[in-house]
Amino acid sequence: LKSRMGEAEVSASTVFAVASILEGTTFINGSPQNTFVPGVIELARQKKVFIAGDDFKSGQTKMKSVMVDFLVSAGIKPVSIVSYNHLGNNDGKNLSAPSQFRSKEISKSNVVDDMVASNRILFEEDEHPDHVVVIKYVPYVADSKRAMDEYTSEIFMGGKNTIVMHNTCEDSLLATPLIYDLVILGELCRRVQIKKDGEGEDWESFHPVLSLLSYMLKAPLVPNGAPVVNALFTQRCAVVNLMRACLGLAPDNHMTLEHRFESTLAALGEVGNDGPASKKMKLG
């Protein structure tokens, strides 16, 4: 790496990532540039140091992951997604450079891919919605970013449905809490190890590519062979269930069978009056 320092094809963020890994410190990439080249990922694996990325997910992209998940899950086919942003802080200034914008465009656009692929009734194998992302630098608005989105979908009997959203936000004030959360969760993951029952005494840490942090990142970096998940609530559920597992609790789910049968509702009433119920429900 020393022989490559200062050359254009080695980005500053890659140099910082290598330095962080060599220091044994978790590195989280909050920008969309191509930081994690194969050599950096391999170094993280060798040193057993966590890396995570890419690009903080704070506003427009987070809403997009929720909206597209809702539409596809409801059987509504999004056919056109157009996103426009303008902002005036240093982020906006950097993104006015074509090469920087291209990496941001990719991280913002890929967020819908796995949700589209999840419904092959709506979408054929290689079919995707038209997806356009525009970002403009407007110095006057400073940190007050404007984001506008238009979602056009096909509905019943050839009809069309269009949803338009406008969001004004203080960009840095949305991103800063994410940094705290990412650092805290990354540090917590360093303290978690697992061991499979009946398979020796060896404890295992998480894979160095810490995909659990995807909930707060636009373009999730995942280990080879692992699926990329962008659906926001699925990402959050993974974090919540890890916390529950650390406390010895079963994974959370939304079946709530205890609220769907008269017998179990009656038992819940008894719990409120007489203490814990002794019977558990079984599926047969």
PDB file of C-alpha atoms in Angstrom:
ATOM      1  CA  LEU A   1       0.000   0.000   0.000  1.00  0.00           C
ATOM      2  CA  LYS A   2       2.903   2.372   0.732  1.00  0.00           C
ATOM      3  CA  SER A   3       3.903   2.342  -2.929  1.00  0.00           C
ATOM      4  CA  ARG A   4       0.401   3.423  -3.921  1.00  0.00           C
ATOM      5  CA  MET A   5      -0.038   6.300  -1.473  1.00  0.00           C
ATOM      6  CA  GLY A   6      -0.798   9.590  -3.160  1.00  0.00           C
ATOM      7  CA  GLU A   7      -1.960   7.985  -6.401  1.00  0.00           C
ATOM      8  CA  ALA A   8      -5.357   9.003  -7.707  1.00  0.00           C
ATOM      9  CA  GLU A   9      -6.847   5.498  -7.729  1.00  0.00           C
ATOM     10  CA  VAL A  10      -6.294   5.064  -3.964  1.00  0.00           C
ATOM     11  CA  SER A  11      -8.973   7.137  -2.258  1.00  0.00           C
ATOM     12  CA  ALA A  12      -8.349   8.919   1.033  1.00  0.00           C
ATOM     13  CA  SER A  13     -11.165   6.939   2.633  1.00  0.00           C
ATOM     14  CA  THR A  14      -9.430   3.672   1.700  1.00  0.00           C
ATOM     15  CA  VAL A  15      -6.237   4.883   3.381  1.00  0.00           C
ATOM     16  CA  PHE A  16      -8.226   5.789   6.519  1.00  0.00           C
ATOM     17  CA  ALA A  17      -9.940   2.373   6.453  1.00  0.00           C
ATOM     18  CA  VAL A  18      -6.600   0.541   6.262  1.00  0.00           C
ATOM     19  CA  ALA A  19      -5.176   2.648   9.105  1.00  0.00           C
ATOM     20  CA  SER A  20      -8.237   1.943  11.249  1.00  0.00           C
ATOM     21  CA  ILE A  21      -8.040  -1.810  10.611  1.00  0.00           C
ATOM     22  CA  LEU A  22      -4.332  -1.914  11.432  1.00  0.00           C
ATOM     23  CA  GLU A  23      -5.141  -0.140  14.715  1.00  0.00           C
ATOM     24  CA  GLY A  24      -7.794  -2.770  15.481  1.00  0.00           C
ATOM     25  CA  THR A  25     -10.589  -0.200  15.376  1.00  0.00           C
ATOM     26  CA  THR A  26     -13.980  -0.648  13.699  1.00  0.00           C
ATOM     27  CA  PHE A  27     -14.300   1.431  10.503  1.00  0.00           C
ATOM     28  CA  ILE A  28     -17.754   2.547   9.320  1.00  0.00           C
ATOM     29  CA  ASN A  29     -17.939   4.200   5.903  1.00  0.00           C
ATOM     30  CA  GLY A  30     -20.562   6.957   6.013  1.00  0.00           C
ATOM     31  CA  SER A  31     -20.071   8.097   2.407  1.00  0.00           C
ATOM     32  CA  PRO A  32     -20.827   6.389  -0.911  1.00  0.00           C
ATOM     33  CA  GLN A  33     -17.320   6.274  -2.392  1.00  0.00           C
ATOM     34  CA  ASN A  34     -15.640   2.976  -3.281  1.00  0.00           C
ATOM     35  CA  THR A  35     -13.727   2.576  -0.018  1.00  0.00           C
ATOM     36  CA  PHE A  36     -13.937  -1.159   0.563  1.00  0.00           C
ATOM     37  CA  VAL A  37     -11.884  -2.551  -2.304  1.00  0.00           C
ATOM     38  CA  PRO A  38     -11.229  -6.334  -2.079  1.00  0.00           C
ATOM     39  CA  GLY A  39      -7.845  -5.840  -0.407  1.00  0.00           C
ATOM     40  CA  VAL A  40      -9.387  -3.811   2.430  1.00  0.00           C
ATOM     41  CA  ILE A  41     -12.063  -6.444   3.052  1.00  0.00           C
ATOM     42  CA  GLU A  42      -9.438  -9.200   3.092  1.00  0.00           C
ATOM     43  CA  LEU A  43      -7.288  -7.194   5.525  1.00  0.00           C
ATOM     44  CA  ALA A  44     -10.291  -6.791   7.841  1.00  0.00           C
ATOM     45  CA  ARG A  45     -10.824 -10.554   7.754  1.00  0.00           C
ATOM     46  CA  GLN A  46      -7.178 -11.268   8.508  1.00  0.00           C
ATOM     47  CA  LYS A  47      -7.108  -8.822  11.423  1.00  0.00           C
ATOM     48  CA  LYS A  48     -10.628  -9.743  12.596  1.00  0.00           C
ATOM     49  CA  VAL A  49     -11.666  -6.086  12.692  1.00  0.00           C
ATOM     50  CA  PHE A  50     -15.200  -4.917  11.890  1.00  0.00           C
ATOM     51  CA  ILE A  51     -15.952  -2.823   8.818  1.00  0.00           C
ATOM     52  CA  ALA A  52     -19.384  -1.570   7.746  1.00  0.00           C
ATOM     53  CA  GLY A  53     -20.862   0.602   5.004  1.00  0.00           C
ATOM     54  CA  ASP A  54     -21.795   2.336   2.900  1.00  0.00           C
ATOM     55  CA  ASP A  55     -23.345   5.824   3.133  1.00  0.00           C
ATOM     56  CA  PHE A  56     -25.450   7.033   6.073  1.00  0.00           C
ATOM     57  CA  LYS A  57     -29.187   6.474   5.567  1.00  0.00           C
ATOM     58  CA  SER A  58     -30.855   9.492   7.137  1.00  0.00           C
ATOM     59  CA  GLY A  59     -33.722  10.936   5.089  1.00  0.00           C
ATOM     60  CA  GLN A  60     -34.881  10.419   1.521  1.00  0.00           C
ATOM     61  CA  THR A  61     -33.427   6.928   1.113  1.00  0.00           C
ATOM     62  CA  LYS A  62     -34.906   5.751   4.410  1.00  0.00           C
ATOM     63  CA  MET A  63     -38.351   6.936   3.288  1.00  0.00           C
ATOM     64  CA  LYS A  64     -37.823   5.262  -0.083  1.00  0.00           C
ATOM     65  CA  SER A  65     -37.041   1.897   1.507  1.00  0.00           C
ATOM     66  CA  VAL A  66     -40.274   2.154   3.514  1.00  0.00           C
ATOM     67  CA  MET A  67     -42.425   3.320   0.589  1.00  0.00           C
ATOM     68  CA  VAL A  68     -41.234   0.723  -1.913  1.00  0.00           C
ATOM     69  CA  ASP A  69     -41.511  -2.057   0.669  1.00  0.00           C
ATOM     70  CA  PHE A  70     -45.118  -1.001   1.305  1.00  0.00           C
ATOM     71  CA  LEU A  71     -46.027  -0.795  -2.392  1.00  0.00           C
ATOM     72  CA  VAL A  72     -44.503  -4.128  -3.402  1.00  0.00           C
ATOM     73  CA  SER A  73     -45.855  -5.926  -0.309  1.00  0.00           C
ATOM     74  CA  ALA A  74     -49.341  -4.575  -1.093  1.00  0.00           C
ATOM     75  CA  GLY A  75     -49.175  -5.894  -4.662  1.00  0.00           C
ATOM     76  CA  ILE A  76     -48.851  -2.398  -6.124  1.00  0.00           C
ATOM     77  CA  LYS A  77     -46.222  -2.270  -8.862  1.00  0.00           C
ATOM     78  CA  PRO A  78     -43.941   0.800  -8.809  1.00  0.00           C
ATOM     79  CA  VAL A  79     -42.893   1.512 -12.391  1.00  0.00           C
ATOM     80  CA  SER A  80     -41.228   4.918 -12.000  1.00  0.00           C
ATOM     81  CA  ILE A  81     -39.328   6.421  -9.066  1.00  0.00           C
ATOM     82  CA  VAL A  82     -37.869   9.908  -9.500  1.00  0.00           C
ATOM     83  CA  SER A  83     -35.912  11.530  -6.661  1.00  0.00           C
ATOM     84  CA  TYR A  84     -34.617  15.112  -6.614  1.00  0.00           C
ATOM     85  CA  ASN A  85     -32.441  16.764  -3.947  1.00  0.00           C
ATOM     86  CA  HIS A  86     -30.761  20.112  -3.499  1.00  0.00           C
ATOM     87  CA  LEU A  87     -28.551  21.175  -0.601  1.00  0.00           C
ATOM     88  CA  GLY A  88     -25.771  23.628   0.103  1.00  0.00           C
ATOM     89  CA  ASN A  89     -23.435  22.137   2.695  1.00  0.00           C
ATOM     90  CA  ASN A  90     -20.078  20.464   1.989  1.00  0.00           C
ATOM     91  CA  ASP A  91     -21.878  17.249   1.116  1.00  0.00           C
ATOM     92  CA  GLY A  92     -23.744  19.093  -1.638  1.00  0.00           C
ATOM     93  CA  LYS A  93     -20.554  20.751  -2.844  1.00  0.00           C
ATOM     94  CA  ASN A  94     -18.682  17.454  -3.059  1.00  0.00           C
ATOM     95  CA  LEU A  95     -21.571  15.819  -4.884  1.00  0.00           C
ATOM     96  CA  SER A  96     -21.418  18.490  -7.587  1.00  0.00           C
ATOM     97  CA  ALA A  97     -18.333  16.618  -8.874  1.00  0.00           C
ATOM     98  CA  PRO A  98     -19.484  14.016 -11.456  1.00  0.00           C
ATOM     99  CA  SER A  99     -17.434  11.151 -10.013  1.00  0.00           C
ATOM    100  CA  GLN A 100     -18.745  11.775  -6.489  1.00  0.00           C
ATOM    101  CA  PHE A 101     -22.327  12.090  -7.712  1.00  0.00           C
ATOM    102  CA  ARG A 102     -22.111   8.789  -9.573  1.00  0.00           C
ATOM    103  CA  SER A 103     -21.245   6.863  -6.406  1.00  0.00           C
ATOM    104  CA  LYS A 104     -24.100   8.580  -4.555  1.00  0.00           C
ATOM    105  CA  GLU A 105     -26.508   7.831  -7.399  1.00  0.00           C
ATOM    106  CA  ILE A 106     -25.639   4.137  -7.185  1.00  0.00           C
ATOM    107  CA  SER A 107     -26.080   3.941  -3.402  1.00  0.00           C
ATOM    108  CA  LYS A 108     -29.453   5.729  -3.590  1.00  0.00           C
ATOM    109  CA  SER A 109     -30.718   3.693  -6.553  1.00  0.00           C
ATOM    110  CA  ASN A 110     -29.840   0.196  -5.326  1.00  0.00           C
ATOM    111  CA  VAL A 111     -32.044   0.551  -2.251  1.00  0.00           C
ATOM    112  CA  VAL A 112     -35.110  -0.857  -4.071  1.00  0.00           C
ATOM    113  CA  ASP A 113     -33.466  -3.896  -5.698  1.00  0.00           C
ATOM    114  CA  ASP A 114     -34.108  -6.627  -3.129  1.00  0.00           C
ATOM    115  CA  MET A 115     -37.704  -5.479  -2.544  1.00  0.00           C
ATOM    116  CA  VAL A 116     -38.418  -5.621  -6.280  1.00  0.00           C
ATOM    117  CA  ALA A 117     -36.792  -9.071  -6.488  1.00  0.00           C
ATOM    118  CA  SER A 118     -38.970 -10.313  -3.611  1.00  0.00           C
ATOM    119  CA  ASN A 119     -42.142 -10.266  -5.721  1.00  0.00           C
ATOM    120  CA  ARG A 120     -41.828 -12.170  -8.999  1.00  0.00           C
ATOM    121  CA  ILE A 121     -45.584 -11.924  -9.543  1.00  0.00           C
ATOM    122  CA  LEU A 122     -45.191  -8.178 -10.070  1.00  0.00           C
ATOM    123  CA  PHE A 123     -41.733  -8.132 -11.663  1.00  0.00           C
ATOM    124  CA  GLU A 124     -40.080 -10.455 -14.168  1.00  0.00           C
ATOM    125  CA  GLU A 125     -36.538 -11.727 -13.531  1.00  0.00           C
ATOM    126  CA  ASP A 126     -34.655  -8.709 -14.937  1.00  0.00           C
ATOM    127  CA  GLU A 127     -37.452  -6.130 -14.650  1.00  0.00           C
ATOM    128  CA  HIS A 128     -36.983  -2.990 -12.549  1.00  0.00           C
ATOM    129  CA  PRO A 129     -38.793   0.320 -12.117  1.00  0.00           C
ATOM    130  CA  ASP A 130     -37.371   3.340 -13.944  1.00  0.00           C
ATOM    131  CA  HIS A 131     -35.326   4.963 -11.182  1.00  0.00           C
ATOM    132  CA  VAL A 132     -33.755   8.409 -11.543  1.00  0.00           C
ATOM    133  CA  VAL A 133     -31.812  10.335  -8.865  1.00  0.00           C
ATOM    134  CA  VAL A 134     -30.905  14.051  -9.239  1.00  0.00           C
ATOM    135  CA  ILE A 135     -28.755  16.003  -6.745  1.00  0.00           C
ATOM    136  CA  LYS A 136     -27.993  19.734  -7.135  1.00  0.00           C
ATOM    137  CA  TYR A 137     -25.707  22.048  -5.160  1.00  0.00           C
ATOM    138  CA  VAL A 138     -27.470  25.238  -4.019  1.00  0.00           C
ATOM    139  CA  PRO A 139     -25.166  27.102  -1.584  1.00  0.00           C
ATOM    140  CA  TYR A 140     -27.885  29.406  -0.192  1.00  0.00           C
ATOM    141  CA  VAL A 141     -29.917  26.621   1.463  1.00  0.00           C
ATOM    142  CA  ALA A 142     -26.822  25.441   3.400  1.00  0.00           C
ATOM    143  CA  ASP A 143     -27.660  22.412   5.587  1.00  0.00           C
ATOM    144  CA  SER A 144     -31.401  22.621   4.937  1.00  0.00           C
ATOM    145  CA  LYS A 145     -31.753  19.880   2.361  1.00  0.00           C
ATOM    146  CA  ARG A 146     -34.823  19.679   0.121  1.00  0.00           C
ATOM    147  CA  ALA A 147     -35.883  16.272  -1.148  1.00  0.00           C
ATOM    148  CA  MET A 148     -38.748  15.557  -3.530  1.00  0.00           C
ATOM    149  CA  ASP A 149     -39.915  12.128  -4.681  1.00  0.00           C
ATOM    150  CA  GLU A 150     -42.493  10.893  -7.166  1.00  0.00           C
ATOM    151  CA  TYR A 151     -43.622   7.260  -7.121  1.00  0.00           C
ATOM    152  CA  THR A 152     -45.768   6.127 -10.051  1.00  0.00           C
ATOM    153  CA  SER A 153     -47.325   2.663  -9.826  1.00  0.00           C
ATOM    154  CA  GLU A 154     -49.593   0.391 -11.846  1.00  0.00           C
ATOM    155  CA  ILE A 155     -52.753  -0.659 -10.028  1.00  0.00           C
ATOM    156  CA  PHE A 156     -55.912  -2.675 -10.677  1.00  0.00           C
ATOM    157  CA  MET A 157     -57.289  -2.825 -14.253  1.00  0.00           C
ATOM    158  CA  GLY A 158     -54.445  -0.820 -15.787  1.00  0.00           C
ATOM    159  CA  GLY A 159     -54.884   2.171 -13.524  1.00  0.00           C
ATOM    160  CA  LYS A 160     -52.070   4.454 -12.400  1.00  0.00           C
ATOM    161  CA  ASN A 161     -51.299   5.744  -8.932  1.00  0.00           C
ATOM    162  CA  THR A 162     -48.854   8.582  -8.187  1.00  0.00           C
ATOM    163  CA  ILE A 163     -47.524   9.528  -4.753  1.00  0.00           C
ATOM    164  CA  VAL A 164     -45.498  12.736  -4.391  1.00  0.00           C
ATOM    165  CA  MET A 165     -43.502  13.591  -1.274  1.00  0.00           C
ATOM    166  CA  HIS A 166     -41.590  16.704  -0.186  1.00  0.00           C
ATOM    167  CA  ASN A 167     -39.152  16.728   2.729  1.00  0.00           C
ATOM    168  CA  THR A 168     -37.113  19.606   4.161  1.00  0.00           C
ATOM    169  CA  CYS A 169     -34.582  18.630   6.809  1.00  0.00           C
ATOM    170  CA  GLU A 170     -31.388  19.717   8.521  1.00  0.00           C
ATOM    171  CA  ASP A 171     -29.093  17.175   6.926  1.00  0.00           C
ATOM    172  CA  SER A 172     -26.333  17.119   9.544  1.00  0.00           C
ATOM    173  CA  LEU A 173     -28.804  16.902  12.419  1.00  0.00           C
ATOM    174  CA  LEU A 174     -30.251  13.735  10.911  1.00  0.00           C
ATOM    175  CA  ALA A 175     -26.835  12.197  10.255  1.00  0.00           C
ATOM    176  CA  THR A 176     -25.171  12.917  13.609  1.00  0.00           C
ATOM    177  CA  PRO A 177     -27.402  10.612  15.741  1.00  0.00           C
ATOM    178  CA  LEU A 178     -26.734   7.842  13.213  1.00  0.00           C
ATOM    179  CA  ILE A 179     -23.021   8.163  13.936  1.00  0.00           C
ATOM    180  CA  TYR A 180     -23.667   7.692  17.666  1.00  0.00           C
ATOM    181  CA  ASP A 181     -25.915   4.681  17.039  1.00  0.00           C
ATOM    182  CA  LEU A 182     -23.493   3.059  14.591  1.00  0.00           C
ATOM    183  CA  VAL A 183     -20.550   3.449  16.971  1.00  0.00           C
ATOM    184  CA  ILE A 184     -22.494   2.130  19.971  1.00  0.00           C
ATOM    185  CA  LEU A 185     -23.934  -0.856  18.089  1.00  0.00           C
ATOM    186  CA  GLY A 186     -20.568  -1.624  16.495  1.00  0.00           C
ATOM    187  CA  GLU A 187     -18.897  -1.567  19.916  1.00  0.00           C
ATOM    188  CA  LEU A 188     -21.614  -3.806  21.368  1.00  0.00           C
ATOM    189  CA  CYS A 189     -21.086  -6.338  18.556  1.00  0.00           C
ATOM    190  CA  ARG A 190     -17.407  -6.590  19.518  1.00  0.00           C
ATOM    191  CA  ARG A 191     -18.552  -7.989  22.861  1.00  0.00           C
ATOM    192  CA  VAL A 192     -20.902 -10.638  21.418  1.00  0.00           C
ATOM    193  CA  GLN A 193     -19.759 -14.185  20.671  1.00  0.00           C
ATOM    194  CA  ILE A 194     -21.765 -17.316  19.950  1.00  0.00           C
ATOM    195  CA  LYS A 195     -21.198 -21.048  20.278  1.00  0.00           C
ATOM    196  CA  LYS A 196     -23.291 -23.768  18.672  1.00  0.00           C
ATOM    197  CA  ASP A 197     -24.578 -26.487  20.973  1.00  0.00           C
ATOM    198  CA  GLY A 198     -22.626 -29.721  20.717  1.00  0.00           C
ATOM    199  CA  GLU A 199     -19.889 -28.328  18.477  1.00  0.00           C
ATOM    200  CA  GLY A 200     -16.899 -27.966  20.779  1.00  0.00           C
ATOM    201  CA  GLU A 201     -15.841 -25.130  23.023  1.00  0.00           C
ATOM    202  CA  ASP A 202     -14.921 -22.501  20.415  1.00  0.00           C
ATOM    203  CA  TRP A 203     -16.740 -19.170  20.586  1.00  0.00           C
ATOM    204  CA  GLU A 204     -17.224 -17.227  17.350  1.00  0.00           C
ATOM    205  CA  SER A 205     -17.511 -13.473  16.761  1.00  0.00           C
ATOM    206  CA  PHE A 206     -19.516 -11.789  13.993  1.00  0.00           C
ATOM    207  CA  HIS A 207     -18.098 -11.774  10.478  1.00  0.00           C
ATOM    208  CA  PRO A 208     -15.765  -8.759  10.031  1.00  0.00           C
ATOM    209  CA  VAL A 209     -18.179  -7.348   7.436  1.00  0.00           C
ATOM    210  CA  LEU A 210     -20.751  -6.213   9.990  1.00  0.00           C
ATOM    211  CA  SER A 211     -23.944  -6.292   7.950  1.00  0.00           C
ATOM    212  CA  LEU A 212     -26.085  -5.871  11.089  1.00  0.00           C
ATOM    213  CA  LEU A 213     -25.478  -2.114  10.786  1.00  0.00           C
ATOM    214  CA  SER A 214     -27.340  -2.011   7.448  1.00  0.00           C
ATOM    215  CA  TYR A 215     -30.379  -0.486   9.155  1.00  0.00           C
ATOM    216  CA  MET A 216     -28.548   2.852   9.159  1.00  0.00           C
ATOM    217  CA  LEU A 217     -26.696   2.590   5.826  1.00  0.00           C
ATOM    218  CA  LYS A 218     -27.915   3.138   2.250  1.00  0.00           C
ATOM    219  CA  ALA A 219     -25.821   0.549   0.395  1.00  0.00           C
ATOM    220  CA  PRO A 220     -25.295  -2.379   2.782  1.00  0.00           C
ATOM    221  CA  LEU A 221     -21.929  -4.123   2.614  1.00  0.00           C
ATOM    222  CA  VAL A 222     -22.457  -7.832   3.253  1.00  0.00           C
ATOM    223  CA  PRO A 223     -20.163 -10.880   3.395  1.00  0.00           C
ATOM    224  CA  ASN A 224     -19.751 -12.947   0.225  1.00  0.00           C
ATOM    225  CA  GLY A 225     -22.688 -15.320  -0.102  1.00  0.00           C
ATOM    226  CA  ALA A 226     -25.008 -13.266   2.122  1.00  0.00           C
ATOM    227  CA  PRO A 227     -28.128 -11.588   0.684  1.00  0.00           C
ATOM    228  CA  VAL A 228     -28.374  -7.810   0.532  1.00  0.00           C
ATOM    229  CA  VAL A 229     -31.411  -6.630   2.508  1.00  0.00           C
ATOM    230  CA  ASN A 230     -32.657  -3.042   2.101  1.00  0.00           C
ATOM    231  CA  ALA A 231     -36.183  -3.327   3.534  1.00  0.00           C
ATOM    232  CA  LEU A 232     -36.067  -1.022   6.565  1.00  0.00           C
ATOM    233  CA  PHE A 233     -38.287  -2.992   8.943  1.00  0.00           C
ATOM    234  CA  THR A 234     -36.509  -6.266   8.150  1.00  0.00           C
ATOM    235  CA  GLN A 235     -33.194  -4.585   8.955  1.00  0.00           C
ATOM    236  CA  ARG A 236     -34.556  -3.208  12.225  1.00  0.00           C
ATOM    237  CA  CYS A 237     -36.025  -6.571  13.181  1.00  0.00           C
ATOM    238  CA  ALA A 238     -32.561  -8.150  12.874  1.00  0.00           C
ATOM    239  CA  VAL A 239     -31.134  -5.625  15.358  1.00  0.00           C
ATOM    240  CA  VAL A 240     -34.050  -6.001  17.788  1.00  0.00           C
ATOM    241  CA  ASN A 241     -33.877  -9.799  17.751  1.00  0.00           C
ATOM    242  CA  LEU A 242     -30.130  -9.745  18.376  1.00  0.00           C
ATOM    243  CA  MET A 243     -30.746  -7.617  21.466  1.00  0.00           C
ATOM    244  CA  ARG A 244     -33.433 -10.060  22.585  1.00  0.00           C
ATOM    245  CA  ALA A 245     -31.095 -13.029  22.044  1.00  0.00           C
ATOM    246  CA  CYS A 246     -28.442 -11.343  24.198  1.00  0.00           C
ATOM    247  CA  LEU A 247     -31.037 -11.156  26.970  1.00  0.00           C
ATOM    248  CA  GLY A 248     -32.082 -14.787  26.532  1.00  0.00           C
ATOM    249  CA  LEU A 249     -35.432 -13.883  24.976  1.00  0.00           C
ATOM    250  CA  ALA A 250     -37.059 -15.552  21.982  1.00  0.00           C
ATOM    251  CA  PRO A 251     -37.101 -13.666  18.649  1.00  0.00           C
ATOM    252  CA  ASP A 252     -39.914 -11.164  18.315  1.00  0.00           C
ATOM    253  CA  ASN A 253     -42.650 -11.924  15.797  1.00  0.00           C
ATOM    254  CA  HIS A 254     -46.009 -10.525  14.797  1.00  0.00           C
ATOM    255  CA  MET A 255     -48.168 -13.662  14.689  1.00  0.00           C
ATOM    256  CA  THR A 256     -49.770 -12.712  18.046  1.00  0.00           C
ATOM    257  CA  LEU A 257     -51.762 -15.958  18.074  1.00  0.00           C
ATOM    258  CA  GLU A 258     -52.704 -15.284  21.679  1.00  0.00           C
ATOM    259  CA  HIS A 259     -54.955 -12.481  20.419  1.00  0.00           C
ATOM    260  CA  ARG A 260     -56.630 -14.469  17.630  1.00  0.00           C
ATOM    261  CA  PHE A 261     -58.526 -17.242  19.429  1.00  0.00           C
ATOM    262  CA  GLU A 262     -61.265 -17.061  22.036  1.00  0.00           C
ATOM    263  CA  SER A 263     -59.551 -19.587  24.291  1.00  0.00           C
ATOM    264  CA  THR A 264     -56.278 -17.692  24.405  1.00  0.00           C
ATOM    265  CA  LEU A 265     -57.995 -14.349  24.872  1.00  0.00           C
ATOM    266  CA  ALA A 266     -59.825 -15.858  27.831  1.00  0.00           C
ATOM    267  CA  ALA A 267     -56.501 -17.126  29.200  1.00  0.00           C
ATOM    268  CA  LEU A 268     -55.024 -13.663  28.883  1.00  0.00           C
ATOM    269  CA  GLY A 269     -57.952 -12.361  30.888  1.00  0.00           C
ATOM    270  CA  GLU A 270     -57.118 -14.877  33.607  1.00  0.00           C
ATOM    271  CA  VAL A 271     -53.504 -13.699  33.615  1.00  0.00           C
ATOM    272  CA  GLY A 272     -54.693 -10.193  34.350  1.00  0.00           C
ATOM    273  CA  ASN A 273     -56.886 -11.406  37.202  1.00  0.00           C
ATOM    274  CA  ASP A 274     -55.105 -14.405  38.724  1.00  0.00           C
ATOM    275  CA  GLY A 275     -51.428 -14.216  37.720  1.00  0.00           C
ATOM    276  CA  PRO A 276     -49.487 -16.027  34.967  1.00  0.00           C
ATOM    277  CA  ALA A 277     -51.281 -18.551  32.800  1.00  0.00           C
ATOM    278  CA  SER A 278     -49.898 -22.080  32.906  1.00  0.00           C
ATOM    279  CA  LYS A 279     -50.794 -23.242  29.400  1.00  0.00           C
ATOM    280  CA  LYS A 280     -48.960 -22.501  26.162  1.00  0.00           C
ATOM    281  CA  MET A 281     -50.516 -22.658  22.716  1.00  0.00           C
ATOM    282  CA  LYS A 282     -49.303 -25.277  20.218  1.00  0.00           C
ATOM    283  CA  LEU A 283     -49.811 -25.373  16.462  1.00  0.00           C
ATOM    284  CA  GLY A 284     -50.943 -28.728  15.098  1.00  0.00           C
TER     285      GLY A 284
END
